[in-house]
Coordinates of C-alpha atoms in Angstrom, one line a residue:
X88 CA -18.6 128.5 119.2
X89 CA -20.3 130.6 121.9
X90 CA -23.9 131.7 121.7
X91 CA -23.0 135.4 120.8
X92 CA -20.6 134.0 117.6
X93 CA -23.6 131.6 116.7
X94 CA -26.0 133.7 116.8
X95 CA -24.0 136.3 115.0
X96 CA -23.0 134.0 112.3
X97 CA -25.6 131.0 112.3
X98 CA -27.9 132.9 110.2
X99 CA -25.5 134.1 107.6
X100 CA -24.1 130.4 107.3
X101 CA -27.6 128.9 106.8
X102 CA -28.4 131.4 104.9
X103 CA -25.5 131.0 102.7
X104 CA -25.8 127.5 102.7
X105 CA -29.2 127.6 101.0
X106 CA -28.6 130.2 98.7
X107 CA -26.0 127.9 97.4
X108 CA -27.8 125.1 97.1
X109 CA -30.4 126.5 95.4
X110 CA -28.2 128.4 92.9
X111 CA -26.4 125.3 92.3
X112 CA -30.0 123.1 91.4
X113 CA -31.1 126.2 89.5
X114 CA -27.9 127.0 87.2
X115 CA -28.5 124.2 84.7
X116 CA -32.3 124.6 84.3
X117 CA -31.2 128.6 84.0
X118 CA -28.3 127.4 81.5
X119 CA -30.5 125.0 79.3
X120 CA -32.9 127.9 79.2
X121 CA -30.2 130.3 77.8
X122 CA -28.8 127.8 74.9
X123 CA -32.2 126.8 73.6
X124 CA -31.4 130.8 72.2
X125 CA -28.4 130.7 71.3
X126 CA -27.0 129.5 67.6
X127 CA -23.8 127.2 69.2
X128 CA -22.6 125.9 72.2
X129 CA -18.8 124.2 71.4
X130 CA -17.3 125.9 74.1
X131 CA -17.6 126.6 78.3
X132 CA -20.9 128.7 77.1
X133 CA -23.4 129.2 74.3
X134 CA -23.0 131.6 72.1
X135 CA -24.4 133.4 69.1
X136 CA -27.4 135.2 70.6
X137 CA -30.3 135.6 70.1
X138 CA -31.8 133.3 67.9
X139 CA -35.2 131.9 67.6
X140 CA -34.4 128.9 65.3
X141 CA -34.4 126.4 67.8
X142 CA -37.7 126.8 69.0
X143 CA -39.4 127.2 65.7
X144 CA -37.4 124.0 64.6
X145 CA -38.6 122.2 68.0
X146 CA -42.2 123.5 67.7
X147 CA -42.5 122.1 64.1
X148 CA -42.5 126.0 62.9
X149 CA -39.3 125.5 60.5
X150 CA -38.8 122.2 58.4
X151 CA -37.3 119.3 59.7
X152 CA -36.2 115.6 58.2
X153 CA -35.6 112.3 59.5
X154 CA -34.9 111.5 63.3
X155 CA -35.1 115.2 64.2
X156 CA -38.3 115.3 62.6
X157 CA -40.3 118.0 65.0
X158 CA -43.9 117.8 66.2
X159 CA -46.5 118.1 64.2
X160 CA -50.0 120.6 64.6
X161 CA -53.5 118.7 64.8
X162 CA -56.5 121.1 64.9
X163 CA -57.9 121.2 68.3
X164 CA -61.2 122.7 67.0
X165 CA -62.8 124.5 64.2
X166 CA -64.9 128.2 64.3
X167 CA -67.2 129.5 61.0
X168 CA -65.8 133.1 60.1
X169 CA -67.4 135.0 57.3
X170 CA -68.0 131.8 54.9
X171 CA -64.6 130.1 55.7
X172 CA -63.5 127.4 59.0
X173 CA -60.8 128.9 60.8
X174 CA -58.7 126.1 62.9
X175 CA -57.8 126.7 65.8
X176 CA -54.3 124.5 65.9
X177 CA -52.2 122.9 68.6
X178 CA -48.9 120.8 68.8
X179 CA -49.8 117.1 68.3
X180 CA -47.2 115.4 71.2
X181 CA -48.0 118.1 73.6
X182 CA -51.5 118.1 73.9
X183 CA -51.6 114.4 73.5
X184 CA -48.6 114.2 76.1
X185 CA -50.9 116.6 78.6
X186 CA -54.1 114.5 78.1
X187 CA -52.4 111.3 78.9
X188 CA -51.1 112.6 81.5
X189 CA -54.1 114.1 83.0
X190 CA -56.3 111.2 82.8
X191 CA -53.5 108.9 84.9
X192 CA -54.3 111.9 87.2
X193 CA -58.1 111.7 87.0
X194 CA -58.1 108.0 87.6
X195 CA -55.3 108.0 90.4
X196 CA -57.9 111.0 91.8
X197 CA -60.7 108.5 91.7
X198 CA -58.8 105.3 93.1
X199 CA -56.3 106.6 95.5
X200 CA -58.1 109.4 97.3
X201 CA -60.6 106.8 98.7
X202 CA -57.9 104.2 100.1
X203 CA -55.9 107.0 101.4
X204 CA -58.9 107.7 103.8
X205 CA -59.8 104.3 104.5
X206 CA -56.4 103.3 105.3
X207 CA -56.3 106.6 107.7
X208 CA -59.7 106.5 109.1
X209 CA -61.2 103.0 109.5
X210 CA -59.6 99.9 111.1
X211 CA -60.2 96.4 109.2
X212 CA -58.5 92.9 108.4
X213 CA -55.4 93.4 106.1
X214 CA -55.0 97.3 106.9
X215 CA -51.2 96.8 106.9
X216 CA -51.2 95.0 103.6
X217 CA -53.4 97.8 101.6
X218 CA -51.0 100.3 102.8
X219 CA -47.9 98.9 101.5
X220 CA -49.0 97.9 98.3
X221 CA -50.7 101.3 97.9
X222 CA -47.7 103.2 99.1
X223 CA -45.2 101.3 97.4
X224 CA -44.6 101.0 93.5
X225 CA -45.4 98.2 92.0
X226 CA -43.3 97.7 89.2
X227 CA -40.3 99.7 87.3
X228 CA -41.8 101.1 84.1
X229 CA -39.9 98.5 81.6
X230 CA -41.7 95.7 83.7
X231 CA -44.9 97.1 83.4
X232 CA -44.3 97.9 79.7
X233 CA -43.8 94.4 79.1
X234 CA -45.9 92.7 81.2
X235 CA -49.1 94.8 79.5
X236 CA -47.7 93.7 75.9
X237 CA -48.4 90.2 77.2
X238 CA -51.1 90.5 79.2
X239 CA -53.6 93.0 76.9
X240 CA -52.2 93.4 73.2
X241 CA -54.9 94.9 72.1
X242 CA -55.1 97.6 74.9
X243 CA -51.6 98.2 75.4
X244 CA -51.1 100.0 72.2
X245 CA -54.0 102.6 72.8
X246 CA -54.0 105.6 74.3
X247 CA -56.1 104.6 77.3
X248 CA -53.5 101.7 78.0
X249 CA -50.8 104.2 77.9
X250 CA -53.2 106.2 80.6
X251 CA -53.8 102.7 82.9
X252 CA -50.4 102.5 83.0
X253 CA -49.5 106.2 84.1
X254 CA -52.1 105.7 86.4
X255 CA -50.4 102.6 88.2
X256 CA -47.1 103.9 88.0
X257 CA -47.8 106.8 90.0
X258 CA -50.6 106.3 92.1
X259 CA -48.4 105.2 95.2
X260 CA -47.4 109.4 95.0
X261 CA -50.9 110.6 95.2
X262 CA -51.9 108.0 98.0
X263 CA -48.8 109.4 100.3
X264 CA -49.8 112.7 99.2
X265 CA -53.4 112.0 100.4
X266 CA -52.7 110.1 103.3
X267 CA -50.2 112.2 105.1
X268 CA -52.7 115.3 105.0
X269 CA -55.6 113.0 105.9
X270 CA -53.5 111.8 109.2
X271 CA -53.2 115.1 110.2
X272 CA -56.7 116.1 110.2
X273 CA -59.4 114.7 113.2
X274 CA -61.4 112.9 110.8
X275 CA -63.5 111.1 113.2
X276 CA -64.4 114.6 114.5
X277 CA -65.6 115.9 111.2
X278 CA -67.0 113.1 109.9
X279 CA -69.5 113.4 113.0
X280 CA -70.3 116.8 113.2
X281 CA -71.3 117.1 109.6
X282 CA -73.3 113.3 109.9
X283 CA -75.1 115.4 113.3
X284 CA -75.8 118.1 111.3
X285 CA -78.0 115.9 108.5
X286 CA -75.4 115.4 105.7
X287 CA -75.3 112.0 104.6
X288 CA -71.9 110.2 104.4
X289 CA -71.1 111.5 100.3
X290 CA -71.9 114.4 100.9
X291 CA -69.6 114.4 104.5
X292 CA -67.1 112.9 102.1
X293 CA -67.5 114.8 99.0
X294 CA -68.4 118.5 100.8
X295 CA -66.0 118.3 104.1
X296 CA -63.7 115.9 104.0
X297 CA -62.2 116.3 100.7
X298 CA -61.8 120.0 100.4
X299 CA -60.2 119.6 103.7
X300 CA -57.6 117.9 102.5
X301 CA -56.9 119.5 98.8
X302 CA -53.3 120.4 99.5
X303 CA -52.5 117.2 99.4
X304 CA -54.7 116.3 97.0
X305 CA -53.1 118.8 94.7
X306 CA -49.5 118.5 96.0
X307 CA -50.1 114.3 94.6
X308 CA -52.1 115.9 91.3
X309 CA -49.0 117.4 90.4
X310 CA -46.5 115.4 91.5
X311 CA -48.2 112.6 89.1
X312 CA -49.1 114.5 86.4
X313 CA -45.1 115.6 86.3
X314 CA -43.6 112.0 86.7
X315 CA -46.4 111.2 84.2
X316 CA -45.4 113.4 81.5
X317 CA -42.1 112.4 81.4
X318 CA -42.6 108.9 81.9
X319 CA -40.3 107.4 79.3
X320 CA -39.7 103.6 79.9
X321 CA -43.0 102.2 79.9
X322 CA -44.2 104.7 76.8
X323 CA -40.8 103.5 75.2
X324 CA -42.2 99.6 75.9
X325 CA -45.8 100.3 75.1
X326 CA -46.7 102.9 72.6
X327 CA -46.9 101.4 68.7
X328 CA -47.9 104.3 66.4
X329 CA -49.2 107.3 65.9
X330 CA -48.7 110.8 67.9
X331 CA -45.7 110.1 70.4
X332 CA -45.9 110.7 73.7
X333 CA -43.4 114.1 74.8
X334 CA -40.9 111.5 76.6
X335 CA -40.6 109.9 73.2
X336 CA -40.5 113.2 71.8
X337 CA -37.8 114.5 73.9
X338 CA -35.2 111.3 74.0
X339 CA -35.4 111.7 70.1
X340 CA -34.3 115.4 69.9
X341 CA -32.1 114.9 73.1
X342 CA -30.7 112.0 71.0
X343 CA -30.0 112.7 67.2
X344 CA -30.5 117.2 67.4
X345 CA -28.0 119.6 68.2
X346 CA -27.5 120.3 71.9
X347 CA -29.1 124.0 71.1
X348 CA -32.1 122.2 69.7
X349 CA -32.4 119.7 72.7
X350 CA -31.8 122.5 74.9
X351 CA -34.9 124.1 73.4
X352 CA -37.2 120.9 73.7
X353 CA -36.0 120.6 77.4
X354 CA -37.3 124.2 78.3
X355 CA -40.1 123.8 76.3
X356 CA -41.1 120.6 78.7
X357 CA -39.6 122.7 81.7
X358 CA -42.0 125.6 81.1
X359 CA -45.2 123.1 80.2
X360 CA -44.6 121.6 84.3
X361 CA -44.3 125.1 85.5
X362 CA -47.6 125.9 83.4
X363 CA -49.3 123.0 84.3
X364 CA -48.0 123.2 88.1
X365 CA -49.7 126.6 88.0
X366 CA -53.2 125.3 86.8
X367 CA -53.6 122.4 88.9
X368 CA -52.8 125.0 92.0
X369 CA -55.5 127.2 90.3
X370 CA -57.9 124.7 89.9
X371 CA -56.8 122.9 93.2
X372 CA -58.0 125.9 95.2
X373 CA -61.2 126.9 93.3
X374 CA -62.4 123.2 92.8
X375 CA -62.6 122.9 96.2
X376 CA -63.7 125.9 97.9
X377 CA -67.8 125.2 98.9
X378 CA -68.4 128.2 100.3
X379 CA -69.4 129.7 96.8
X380 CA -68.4 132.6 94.7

């Protein structure tokens, strides 16, 4: 192809090329979307629209038996109003799904931000070895399901074992995260200039070096509260009783429900990541901006 044809037609053809591709990742979120309102789908498409049946069913809005039971609503707080308590309530899976999930993410914050700049800034005996086994996962989520049903009974079916495990599962992602965004920054440079300036070395860490890095600090927030949230095998292995966590919550509709009705608790999920994506961004880029308001 000469120059003048590729530049002429280079464009369009990458152009095209990604418009396809992203069309073609997109059309079944889009479609799933689309039958969570419809009444049927037996055919090439859904159809009977609009209904809202599936979502009220899903949400635990309409009544529901056996394995297609839906999720409950706990009260997430109480207000006094003119004599009477008005309760303020919330779906029970999804905000115990979210907290799970955020507290692997607080804990993989705390853990993995630290030996992401050690392994990038300082040089020390067994360097190599911390950043493989921090870069690489440790064990498939059935193995780690079983090995803490072994190893700690008693905290394997609580809530905070289900976060300790979210938190090992994923914290290889936020170290890469971290690491990759702390290579490309001159740390020795800023580390120096803020130590000459009188800052001591947390607040250097905590005030410059950190916020300095909080794209990737918030890219790997996200990336593990997703894989988090829809962590099935090692909830599947570990959790006992009580509120389910969403994976749970999902294979059960996605199993024994009507395709409409799984479509619905698949959007549901898809639109709680987008949410929470959303937030953590928000957050991301207040939490760390020092200059003040």
């Amino acid at each position: 192809m000469t120059p003048s044809l590729s530049r002429r037609f280079g464009r369009s053809a990458v152009t095209l090329a990604l418009f396809s591709t992203v069309a073609f990742l997109i059309a079944p979120i889009v479609l799933t979307i689309v039958a969570s309102f419809a009444t049927s789908w037996t055919g090439v498409l859904p159809s009977g629209f609009v209904t809202f049946e599936n979502w009220r069913a899903v949400l635990g809005l309409a009544d529901t038996i056996g394995s297609q039971r839906s999720m409950g609503w706990d009260p997430l707080f109480s207000l006094p109003l003119g004599g009477e308590t008005l309760s303020v309530l919330v779906p029970a899976e999804l905000a115990f799904s979210i907290g799970l999930a955020l507290g692997g993410v607080l804990i993989n914050l705390v853990v993995g931000v630290p030996i992401a700049y050690a392994v990038s800034r300082y040089e020390f005996p067994g360097k190599e070895w911390v950043n493989a086994v921090s870069v690489l996962p440790l064990v498939p989520g059935v193995i780690l399901g079983v090995a803490f049903l072994r190893a700690y009974p008693d905290l394997s079916a609580t809530s905070f074992g289900l976060i300790v495990g979210y938190s090992l599962l994923k914290a290889p992602f936020m170290v890469m995260a971290v690491q990759s965004e702390f290579e490309s920054m001159p740390l020795r440079q800023l580390e120096e200039s803020a130590r000459s300036l009188g800052a001591s070395w947390p607040r250097t860490f905590l005030t410059v070096i950190v916020p300095n890095a909080r794209s990737g600090i918030v890219s790997g927030a996200i990336i593990c509260w997703a894989l988090a949230a829809a962590e099935f095998n090692f909830s599947y292995i570990v959790w006992a009783k009580g509120t389910q966590p969403l994976a749970l919550f999902l294979q059960r509709h996605i199993s024994n429900s009507t395709f409409t009705k799984a479509a619905a608790a698949v959007s549901m999920f898809f639109f709680i990541i987008v949410a929470v994506t959303l937030l953590l961004q928000r957050v991301g880029r207040r939490g760390f901006d020092t200059r003040g308001s």
